[in-house]
Coordinates of C-alpha atoms and ligand atoms in Angstrom, one line a residue:
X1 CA 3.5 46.2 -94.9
X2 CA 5.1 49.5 -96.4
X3 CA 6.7 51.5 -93.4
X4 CA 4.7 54.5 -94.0
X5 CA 1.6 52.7 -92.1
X6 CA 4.0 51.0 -89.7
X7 CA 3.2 52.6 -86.4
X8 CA 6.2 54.0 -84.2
X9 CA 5.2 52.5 -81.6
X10 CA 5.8 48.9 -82.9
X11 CA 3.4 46.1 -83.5
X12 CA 2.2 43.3 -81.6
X13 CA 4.3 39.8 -82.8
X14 CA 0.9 37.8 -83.6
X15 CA -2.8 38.3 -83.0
X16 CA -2.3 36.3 -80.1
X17 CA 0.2 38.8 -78.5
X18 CA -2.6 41.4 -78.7
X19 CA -5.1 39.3 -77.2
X20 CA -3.5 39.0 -74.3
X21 CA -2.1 42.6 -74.2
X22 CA -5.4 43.5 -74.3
X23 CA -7.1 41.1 -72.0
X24 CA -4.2 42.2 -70.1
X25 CA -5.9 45.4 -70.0
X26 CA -9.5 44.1 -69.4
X27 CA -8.6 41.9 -66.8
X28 CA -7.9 44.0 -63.2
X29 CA -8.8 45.2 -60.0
X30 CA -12.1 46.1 -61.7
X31 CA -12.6 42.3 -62.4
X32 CA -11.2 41.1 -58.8
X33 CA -11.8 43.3 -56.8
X34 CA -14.8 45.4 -57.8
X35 CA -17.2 42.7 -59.4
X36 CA -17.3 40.2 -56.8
X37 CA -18.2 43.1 -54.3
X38 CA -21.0 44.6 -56.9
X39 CA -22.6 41.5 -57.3
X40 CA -22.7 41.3 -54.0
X41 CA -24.4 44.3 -53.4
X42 CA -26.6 44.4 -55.8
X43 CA -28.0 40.7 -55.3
X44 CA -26.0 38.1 -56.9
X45 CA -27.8 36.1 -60.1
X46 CA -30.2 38.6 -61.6
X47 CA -27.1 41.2 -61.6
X48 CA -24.5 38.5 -62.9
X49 CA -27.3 38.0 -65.5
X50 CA -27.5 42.0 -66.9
X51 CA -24.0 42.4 -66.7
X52 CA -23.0 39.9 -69.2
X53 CA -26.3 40.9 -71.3
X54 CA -24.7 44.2 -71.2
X55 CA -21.0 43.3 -72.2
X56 CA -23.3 41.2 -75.1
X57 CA -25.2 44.0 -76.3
X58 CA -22.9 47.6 -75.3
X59 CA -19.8 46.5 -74.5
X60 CA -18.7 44.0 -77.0
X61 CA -20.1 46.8 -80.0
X62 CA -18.1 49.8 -77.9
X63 CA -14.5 47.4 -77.8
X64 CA -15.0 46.8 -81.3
X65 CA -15.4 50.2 -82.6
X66 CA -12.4 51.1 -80.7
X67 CA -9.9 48.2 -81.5
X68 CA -11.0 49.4 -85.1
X69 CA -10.3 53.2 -85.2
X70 CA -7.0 52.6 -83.4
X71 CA -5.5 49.8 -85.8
X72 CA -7.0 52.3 -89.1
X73 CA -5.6 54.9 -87.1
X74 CA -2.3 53.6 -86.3
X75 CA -1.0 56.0 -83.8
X76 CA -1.8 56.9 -80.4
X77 CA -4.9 58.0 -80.0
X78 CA -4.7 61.8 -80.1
X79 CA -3.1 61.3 -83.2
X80 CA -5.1 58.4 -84.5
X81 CA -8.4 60.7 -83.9
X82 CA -6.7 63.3 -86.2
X83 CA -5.9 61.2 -88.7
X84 CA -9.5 59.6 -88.4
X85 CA -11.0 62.6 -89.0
X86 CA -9.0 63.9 -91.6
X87 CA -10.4 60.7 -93.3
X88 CA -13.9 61.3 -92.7
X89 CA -13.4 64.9 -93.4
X90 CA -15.0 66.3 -90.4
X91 CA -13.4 68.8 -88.2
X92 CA -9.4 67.9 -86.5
X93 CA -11.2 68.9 -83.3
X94 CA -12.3 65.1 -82.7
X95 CA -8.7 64.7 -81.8
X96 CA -9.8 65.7 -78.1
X97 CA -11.8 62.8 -78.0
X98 CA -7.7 61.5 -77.9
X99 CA -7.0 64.1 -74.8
X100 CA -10.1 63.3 -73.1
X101 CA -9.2 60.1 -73.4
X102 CA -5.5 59.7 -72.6
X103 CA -6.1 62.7 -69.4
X104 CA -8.9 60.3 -68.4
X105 CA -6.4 56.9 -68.6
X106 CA -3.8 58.9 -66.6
X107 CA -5.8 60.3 -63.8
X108 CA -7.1 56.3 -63.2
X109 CA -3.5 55.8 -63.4
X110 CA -2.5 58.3 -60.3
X111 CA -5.4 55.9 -57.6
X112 CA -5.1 52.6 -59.7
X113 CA -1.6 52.6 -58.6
X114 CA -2.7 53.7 -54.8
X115 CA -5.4 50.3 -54.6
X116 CA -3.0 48.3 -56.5
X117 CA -0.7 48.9 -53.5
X118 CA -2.7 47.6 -51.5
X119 CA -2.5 44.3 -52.7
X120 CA 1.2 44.7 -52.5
X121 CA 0.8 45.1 -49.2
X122 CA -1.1 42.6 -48.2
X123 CA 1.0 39.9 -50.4
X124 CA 3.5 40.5 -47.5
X125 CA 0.9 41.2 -44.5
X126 CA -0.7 37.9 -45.4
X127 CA 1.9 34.9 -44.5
X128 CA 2.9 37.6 -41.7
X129 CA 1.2 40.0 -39.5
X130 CA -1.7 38.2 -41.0
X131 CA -1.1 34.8 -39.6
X132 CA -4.1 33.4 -37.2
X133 CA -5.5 36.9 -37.0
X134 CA -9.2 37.3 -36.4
X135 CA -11.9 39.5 -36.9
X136 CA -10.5 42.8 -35.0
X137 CA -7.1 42.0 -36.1
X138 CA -7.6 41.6 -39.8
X139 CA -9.8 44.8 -39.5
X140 CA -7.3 46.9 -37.4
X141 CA -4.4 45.5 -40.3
X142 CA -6.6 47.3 -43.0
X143 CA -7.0 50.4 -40.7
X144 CA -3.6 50.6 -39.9
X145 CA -2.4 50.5 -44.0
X146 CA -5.2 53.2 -44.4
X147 CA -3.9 55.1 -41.2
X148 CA -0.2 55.1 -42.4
X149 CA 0.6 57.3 -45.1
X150 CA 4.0 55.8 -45.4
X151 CA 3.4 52.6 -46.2
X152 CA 0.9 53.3 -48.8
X153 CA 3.5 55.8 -50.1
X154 CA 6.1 52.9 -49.9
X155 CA 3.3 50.5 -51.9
X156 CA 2.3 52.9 -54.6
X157 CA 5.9 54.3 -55.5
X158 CA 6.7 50.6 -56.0
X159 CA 3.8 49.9 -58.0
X160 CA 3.8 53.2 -60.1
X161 CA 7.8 52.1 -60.7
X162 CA 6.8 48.5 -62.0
X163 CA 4.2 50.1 -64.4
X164 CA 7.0 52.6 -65.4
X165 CA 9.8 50.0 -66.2
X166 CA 7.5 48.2 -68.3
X167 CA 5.8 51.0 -70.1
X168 CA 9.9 52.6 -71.0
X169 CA 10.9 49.5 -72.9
X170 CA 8.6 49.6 -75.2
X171 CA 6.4 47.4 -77.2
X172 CA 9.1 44.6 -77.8
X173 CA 11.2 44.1 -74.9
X174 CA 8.1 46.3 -72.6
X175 CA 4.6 45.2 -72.4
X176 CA 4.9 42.5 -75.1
X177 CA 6.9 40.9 -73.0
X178 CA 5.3 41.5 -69.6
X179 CA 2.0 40.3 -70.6
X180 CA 3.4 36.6 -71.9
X181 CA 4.3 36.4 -68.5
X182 CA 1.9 38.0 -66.7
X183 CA -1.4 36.6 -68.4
X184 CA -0.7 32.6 -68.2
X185 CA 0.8 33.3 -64.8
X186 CA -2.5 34.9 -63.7
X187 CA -4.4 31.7 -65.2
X188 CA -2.9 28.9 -63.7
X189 CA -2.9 30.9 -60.3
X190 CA -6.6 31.9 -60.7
X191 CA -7.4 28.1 -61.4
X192 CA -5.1 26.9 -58.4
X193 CA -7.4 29.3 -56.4
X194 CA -10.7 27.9 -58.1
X195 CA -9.3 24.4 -57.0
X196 CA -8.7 25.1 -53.3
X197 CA -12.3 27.4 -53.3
X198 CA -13.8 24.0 -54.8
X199 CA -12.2 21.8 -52.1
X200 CA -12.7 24.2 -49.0
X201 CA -16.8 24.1 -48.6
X202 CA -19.2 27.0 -49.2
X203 CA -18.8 26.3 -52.9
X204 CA -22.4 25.5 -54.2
X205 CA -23.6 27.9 -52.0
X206 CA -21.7 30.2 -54.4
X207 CA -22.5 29.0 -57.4
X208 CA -26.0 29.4 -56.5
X209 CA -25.6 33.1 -55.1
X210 CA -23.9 33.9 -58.3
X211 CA -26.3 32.2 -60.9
X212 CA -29.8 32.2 -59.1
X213 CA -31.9 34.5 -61.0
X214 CA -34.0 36.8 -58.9
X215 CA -35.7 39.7 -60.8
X216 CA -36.8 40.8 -57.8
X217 CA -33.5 41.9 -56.3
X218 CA -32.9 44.1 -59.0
X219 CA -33.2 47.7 -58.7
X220 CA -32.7 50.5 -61.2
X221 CA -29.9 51.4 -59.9
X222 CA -28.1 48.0 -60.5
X223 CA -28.8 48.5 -64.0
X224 CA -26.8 51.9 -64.0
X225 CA -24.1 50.1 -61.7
X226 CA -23.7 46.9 -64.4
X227 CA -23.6 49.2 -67.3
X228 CA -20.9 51.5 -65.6
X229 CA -18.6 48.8 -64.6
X230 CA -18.6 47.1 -68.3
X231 CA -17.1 49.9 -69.5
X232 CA -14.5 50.1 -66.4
X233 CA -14.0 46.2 -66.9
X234 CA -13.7 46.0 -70.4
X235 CA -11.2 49.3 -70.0
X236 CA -13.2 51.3 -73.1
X237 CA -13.9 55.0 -74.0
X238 CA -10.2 55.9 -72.7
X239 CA -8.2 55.3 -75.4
X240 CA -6.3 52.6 -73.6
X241 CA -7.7 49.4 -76.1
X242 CA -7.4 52.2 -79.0
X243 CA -3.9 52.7 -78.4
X244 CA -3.7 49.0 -78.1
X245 CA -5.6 48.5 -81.2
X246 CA -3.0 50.7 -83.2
X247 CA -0.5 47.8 -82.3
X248 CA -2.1 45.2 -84.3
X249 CA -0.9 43.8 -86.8
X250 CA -3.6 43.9 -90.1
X251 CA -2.2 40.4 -91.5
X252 CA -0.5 37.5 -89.9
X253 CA 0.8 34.8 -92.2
X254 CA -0.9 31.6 -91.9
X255 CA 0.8 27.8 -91.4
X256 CA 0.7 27.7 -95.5
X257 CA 3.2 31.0 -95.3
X258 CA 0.1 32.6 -97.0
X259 CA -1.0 36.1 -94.9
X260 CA -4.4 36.2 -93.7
X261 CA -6.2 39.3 -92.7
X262 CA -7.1 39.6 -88.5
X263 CA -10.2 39.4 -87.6
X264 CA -11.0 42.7 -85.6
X265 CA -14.6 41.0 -84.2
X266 CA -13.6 37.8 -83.4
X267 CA -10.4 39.1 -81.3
X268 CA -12.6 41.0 -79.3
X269 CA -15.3 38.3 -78.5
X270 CA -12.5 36.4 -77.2
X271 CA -11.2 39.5 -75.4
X272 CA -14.8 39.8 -73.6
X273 CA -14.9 36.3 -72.9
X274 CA -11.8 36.0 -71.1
X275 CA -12.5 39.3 -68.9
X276 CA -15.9 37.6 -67.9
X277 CA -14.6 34.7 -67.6
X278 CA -11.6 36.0 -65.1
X279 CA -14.9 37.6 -63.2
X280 CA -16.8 35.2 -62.7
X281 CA -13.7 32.7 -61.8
X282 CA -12.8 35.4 -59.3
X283 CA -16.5 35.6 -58.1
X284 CA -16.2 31.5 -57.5
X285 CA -13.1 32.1 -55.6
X286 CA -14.3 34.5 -53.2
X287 CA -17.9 33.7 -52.1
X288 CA -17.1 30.1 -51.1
X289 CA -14.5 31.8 -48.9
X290 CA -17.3 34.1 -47.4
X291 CA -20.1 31.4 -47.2
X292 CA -18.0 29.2 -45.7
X293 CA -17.2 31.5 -43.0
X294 CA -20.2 32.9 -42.7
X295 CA -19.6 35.9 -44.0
X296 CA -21.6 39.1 -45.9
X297 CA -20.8 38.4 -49.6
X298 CA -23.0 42.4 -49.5
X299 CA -19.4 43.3 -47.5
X300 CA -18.9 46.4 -49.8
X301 CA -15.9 47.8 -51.3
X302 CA -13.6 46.2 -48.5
X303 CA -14.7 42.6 -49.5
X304 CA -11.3 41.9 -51.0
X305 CA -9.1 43.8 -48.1
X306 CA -11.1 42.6 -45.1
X307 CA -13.6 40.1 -45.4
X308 CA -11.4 37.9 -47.3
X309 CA -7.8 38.2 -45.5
X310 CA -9.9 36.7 -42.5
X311 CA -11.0 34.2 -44.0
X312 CA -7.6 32.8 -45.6
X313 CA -6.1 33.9 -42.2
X314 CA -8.1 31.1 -40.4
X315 CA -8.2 28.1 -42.8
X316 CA -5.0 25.6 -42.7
X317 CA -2.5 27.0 -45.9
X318 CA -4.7 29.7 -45.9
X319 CA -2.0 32.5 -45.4
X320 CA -0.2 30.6 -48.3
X321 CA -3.4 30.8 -50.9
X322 CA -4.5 34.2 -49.4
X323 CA -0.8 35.5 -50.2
X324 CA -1.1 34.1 -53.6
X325 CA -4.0 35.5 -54.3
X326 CA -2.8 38.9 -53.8
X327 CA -0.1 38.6 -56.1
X328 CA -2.8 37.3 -59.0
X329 CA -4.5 40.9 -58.0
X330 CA -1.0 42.7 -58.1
X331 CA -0.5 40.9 -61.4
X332 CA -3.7 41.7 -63.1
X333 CA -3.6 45.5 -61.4
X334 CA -0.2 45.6 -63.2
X335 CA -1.4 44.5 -66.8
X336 CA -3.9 46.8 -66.5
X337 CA -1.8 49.8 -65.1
X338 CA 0.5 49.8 -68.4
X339 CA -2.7 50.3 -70.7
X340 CA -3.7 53.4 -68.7
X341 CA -0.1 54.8 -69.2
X342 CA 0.5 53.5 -72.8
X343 CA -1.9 56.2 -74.6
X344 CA 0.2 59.1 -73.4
X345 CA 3.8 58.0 -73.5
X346 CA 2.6 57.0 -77.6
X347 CA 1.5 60.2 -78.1
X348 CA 4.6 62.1 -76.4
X349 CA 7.2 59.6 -78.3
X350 CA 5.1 60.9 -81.8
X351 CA 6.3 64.1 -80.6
X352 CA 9.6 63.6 -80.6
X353 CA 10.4 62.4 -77.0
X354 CA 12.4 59.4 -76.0
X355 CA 10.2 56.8 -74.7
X356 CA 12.0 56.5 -71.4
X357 CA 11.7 59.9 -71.2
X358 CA 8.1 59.9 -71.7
X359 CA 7.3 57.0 -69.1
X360 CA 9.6 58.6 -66.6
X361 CA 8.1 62.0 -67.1
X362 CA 4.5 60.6 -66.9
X363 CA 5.2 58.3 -64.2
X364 CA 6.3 60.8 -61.7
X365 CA 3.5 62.9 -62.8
X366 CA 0.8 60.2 -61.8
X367 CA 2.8 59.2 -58.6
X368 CA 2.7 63.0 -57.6
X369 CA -0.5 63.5 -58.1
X370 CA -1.1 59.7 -56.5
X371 CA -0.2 61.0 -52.8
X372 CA -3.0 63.2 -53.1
X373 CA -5.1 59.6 -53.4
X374 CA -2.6 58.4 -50.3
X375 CA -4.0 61.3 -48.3
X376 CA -6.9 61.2 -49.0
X377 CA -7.4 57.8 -46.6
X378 CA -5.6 59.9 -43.7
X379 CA -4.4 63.4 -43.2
X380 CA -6.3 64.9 -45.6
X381 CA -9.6 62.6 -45.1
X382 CA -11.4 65.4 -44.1
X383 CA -9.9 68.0 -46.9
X384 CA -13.0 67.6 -49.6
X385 CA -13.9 68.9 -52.7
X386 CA -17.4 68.9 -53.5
X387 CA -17.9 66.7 -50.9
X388 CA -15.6 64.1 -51.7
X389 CA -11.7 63.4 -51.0
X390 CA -9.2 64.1 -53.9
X391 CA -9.6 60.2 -54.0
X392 CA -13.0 60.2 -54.3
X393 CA -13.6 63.2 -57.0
X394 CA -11.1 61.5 -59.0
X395 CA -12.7 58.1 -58.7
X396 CA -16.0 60.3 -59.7
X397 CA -14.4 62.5 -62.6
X398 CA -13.1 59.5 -64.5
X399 CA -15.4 56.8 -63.8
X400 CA -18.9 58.5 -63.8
X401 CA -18.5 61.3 -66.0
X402 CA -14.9 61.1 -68.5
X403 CA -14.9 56.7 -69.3
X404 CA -19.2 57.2 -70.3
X405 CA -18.8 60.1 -72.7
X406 CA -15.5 58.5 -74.3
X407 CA -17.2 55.3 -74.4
X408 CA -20.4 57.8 -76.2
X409 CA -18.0 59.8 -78.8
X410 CA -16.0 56.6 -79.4
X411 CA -19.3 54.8 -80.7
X412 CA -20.9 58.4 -82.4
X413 CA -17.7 58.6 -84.0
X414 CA -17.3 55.1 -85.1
X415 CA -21.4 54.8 -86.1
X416 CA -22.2 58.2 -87.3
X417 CA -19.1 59.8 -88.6
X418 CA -16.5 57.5 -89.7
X419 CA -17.5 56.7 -93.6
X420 CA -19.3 53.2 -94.0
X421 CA -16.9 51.8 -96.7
X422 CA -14.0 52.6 -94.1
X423 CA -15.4 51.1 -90.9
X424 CA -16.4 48.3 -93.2
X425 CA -13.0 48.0 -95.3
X426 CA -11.2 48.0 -91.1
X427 CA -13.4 45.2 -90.0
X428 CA -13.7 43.2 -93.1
X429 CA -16.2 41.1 -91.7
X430 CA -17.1 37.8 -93.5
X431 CA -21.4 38.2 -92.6
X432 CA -23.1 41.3 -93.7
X433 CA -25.5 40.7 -91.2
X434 CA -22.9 40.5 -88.3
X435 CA -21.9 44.0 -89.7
X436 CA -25.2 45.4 -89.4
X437 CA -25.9 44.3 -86.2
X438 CA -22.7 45.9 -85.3
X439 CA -23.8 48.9 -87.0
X440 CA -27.0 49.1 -85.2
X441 CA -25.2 48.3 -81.8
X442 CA -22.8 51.4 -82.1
X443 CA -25.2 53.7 -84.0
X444 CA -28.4 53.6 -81.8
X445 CA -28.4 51.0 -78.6
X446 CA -24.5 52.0 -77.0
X447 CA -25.6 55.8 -77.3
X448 CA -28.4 55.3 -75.4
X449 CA -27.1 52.8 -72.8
X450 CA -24.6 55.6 -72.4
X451 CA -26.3 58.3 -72.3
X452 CA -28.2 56.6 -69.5
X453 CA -25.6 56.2 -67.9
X454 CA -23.9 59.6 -68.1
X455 CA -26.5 61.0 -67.1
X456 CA -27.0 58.6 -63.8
X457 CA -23.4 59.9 -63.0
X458 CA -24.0 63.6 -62.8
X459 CA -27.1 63.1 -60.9
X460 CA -29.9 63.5 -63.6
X461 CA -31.6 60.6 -64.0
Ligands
LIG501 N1 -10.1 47.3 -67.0 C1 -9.4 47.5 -65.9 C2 -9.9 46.8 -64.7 O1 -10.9 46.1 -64.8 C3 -9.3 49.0 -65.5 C4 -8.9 49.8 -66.7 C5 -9.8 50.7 -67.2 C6 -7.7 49.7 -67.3 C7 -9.5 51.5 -68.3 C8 -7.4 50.4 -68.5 C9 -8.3 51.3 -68.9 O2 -9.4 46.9 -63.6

């Protein structure tokens, strides 16, 4: 590779490496923590059911399109959008598609950090103050972490400083690394946990809950819901894969010492894969816990904080599983908070800062504006903007309306303005009619999913 292309930033070691940076990425509190409780709200089977239809169909399309504009792009993605552009020879303005997309990945950052805490927190609260406890006492436990603005202080500062250490060391000795620990570490734990959830009763009634198909639970709504959170789960339209996608390589060499070209499409079905997969494993996990207990698997957001704690808290090694548990959350939170920082420390370190500099810089930045998040559980629970806390508009902003329309200019971009021979030239597919249906994906079915679901977020539809 001539060093003119060679991105600043560094480049994964094999195809492998990004695979995992990226599933990394995918893989978080949106797969542990969020799926298992949507699923459960929205009825069980016939959601499971659209939500992989919909990674299938949107997602999978979306992921590719981005993967490929960052690694032609080579740069983070403000700059990768110019450069894009300059290419298609449209307008330098779709370089805000970058901004959108790196302010977007920060502002995640500044709550991720504050949830991710939480399973810091309960790591330790688990084989401790966690021990024997029942209903009341695992619920006053959760109470008293959202009543104390200190401790969730404490937890987020050390989360935001574990993203932060990772992110200033760069590709190499930084994320590369963290992920080849992080990723196999988070298997084997997940599969421990899928063992014991096996063994410990409750677990057909699970696997039933999770794969019965009933149409007739499903309600519009649901549909909205599942489309939203593929994008969340799958980390797309924030620049975050993108920035990701700039780090990989465009050849490996092959056993024979002869270099190959990487597949862009196949890397990213078995990126998808391994995200469901992770949900769905982490969906097996849970539910036998809650059936076997008797418990609401339609629990709600606190699923994960609550409803499971008690049930770990009263089965024998349970405080020992239940802790390890929380550290698979804290690990996949982690892999996932370093993509959301990533984007923007690129783009500063193409502007002539030091990378430490840039984490540091960023890092404080998101843990300031973080305590607002803190607060918002607490002493300023009743300070609202619009109705919500500064967690909650946040949550909104990015989620509902910043992720959908990245996700939408991501795949206009890719389907409508990027030239044909160069989308086709970056993914060097070997079926035409893989391309096409690709083509037709990001051109006409992701807009409209997205749209849909844009407009579900502001209220419209
Ligand atoms: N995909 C991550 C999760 O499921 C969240 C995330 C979104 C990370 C966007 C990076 C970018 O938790």
């Amino acid at each position: 590779m001539d060093n003119s292309s060679a991105p600043l930033n560094g480049t994964w070691a094999s195809r492998w490496v990004f695979i995992l940076a990226a599933t990394g990425s995918a893989v978080g509190l949106g797969n542990i923590w969020k799926f298992p409780y949507i699923a459960g709200e929205y009825g069980g089977g016939a959601f499971v059911l659209l939500y992989l239809l919909i990674i299938a169909l949107v997602g999978v399309p979306v992921m590719v399109a981005e993967v490929m504009m960052g690694r032609r792009g080579g740069m983070s993605p403000v700059n990768s959008m110019k450069k894009l552009a300059g290419q298609a020879e449209v307008t330098s303005r779709w370089k805000a598609l970058g901004y959108l997309g790196a302010t977007a990945g920060f502002l995640i950052l500044t709550f991720y950090s504050v949830i991710a805490g939480w399973a810091l927190y309960y790591i330790v609260a688990m084989p401790t103050v966690l021990v024997g406890a029942d209903t009341e006492q695992v619920a006053a436990v959760f109470d008293g972490l959202l009543a104390s603005p200190m401790t969730m202080l404490l937890c987020h500062s050390v989360f935001m400083l574990l993203t932060v250490v990772v992110v200033l060391q760069g590709i190499y000795r930084g994320l590369q690394r963290a992920v080849q620990v992080l990723m196999p570490a988070l298997f084997v734990m997940l599969l421990v946990l899928l063992g014991y959830a096996a063994t410990s009763g409750g677990f057909n009634e699970a696997l039933a809950f999770m794969f019965t198909v009933d149409f007739s639970k499903l309600s519009s709504e649901a549909v909205l819901v599942a489309m939203g959170h593929s994008f969340f789960t799958l980390s797309l339209g924030l620049g975050a894969i993108m920035a990701y996608g700039a780090y990989m390589p465009k050849e490996v060499s092959g056993k024979d010492g002869r270099r190959r070209p990487v597949s862009i499409g196949s890397t990213v079905l078995t990126i998808a894969f391994l995200d469901t997969l992770v949900a769905l494993v982490a969906g097996l996990c849970i539910f036998p816990v809650v059936f076997a207990n008797g418990l609401e698997p339609g629990a709600g957001p606190g699923l994960l904080f609550q409803t499971l704690p008690l049930a770990f808290a009263q089965m024998p090694a349970g405080i020992w599983f239940g802790g390890l548990f929380f550290v698979l959350v804290l690990f996949a939170a982690w892999s996932s908070s370093i993509s959301l920082l990533e984007p923007l420390v690129a783009w500063l370190v193409e502007a002539g800062w030091s990378r430490p500099r840039a984490a540091i810089v960023l890092g404080l930045a998101a843990w300031l504006i973080g305590i607002g998040s803190v607060l918002s559980f607490n002493l300023w629970s009743d300070k609202t903007l619009f109705g919500e806390t500064v967690f909650g508009t946040l949550d909104f902003l990015t989620t509902n309306i910043m992720l959908p329309l990245g996700g939408l200019l991501i795949a206009i971009f890719a389907g409508w303005v990027m030239k044909d021979s160069h989308a086709r030239k970056e993914l060097n597919m070997a079926s035409f009619k893989v391309y096409l249906g690709w083509r037709v994906a990001v051109r006409i079915i992701a807009p409209l999913a997205i749209l849909a679901v844009f407009a579900h977020g502001i209220g419209l539809i």
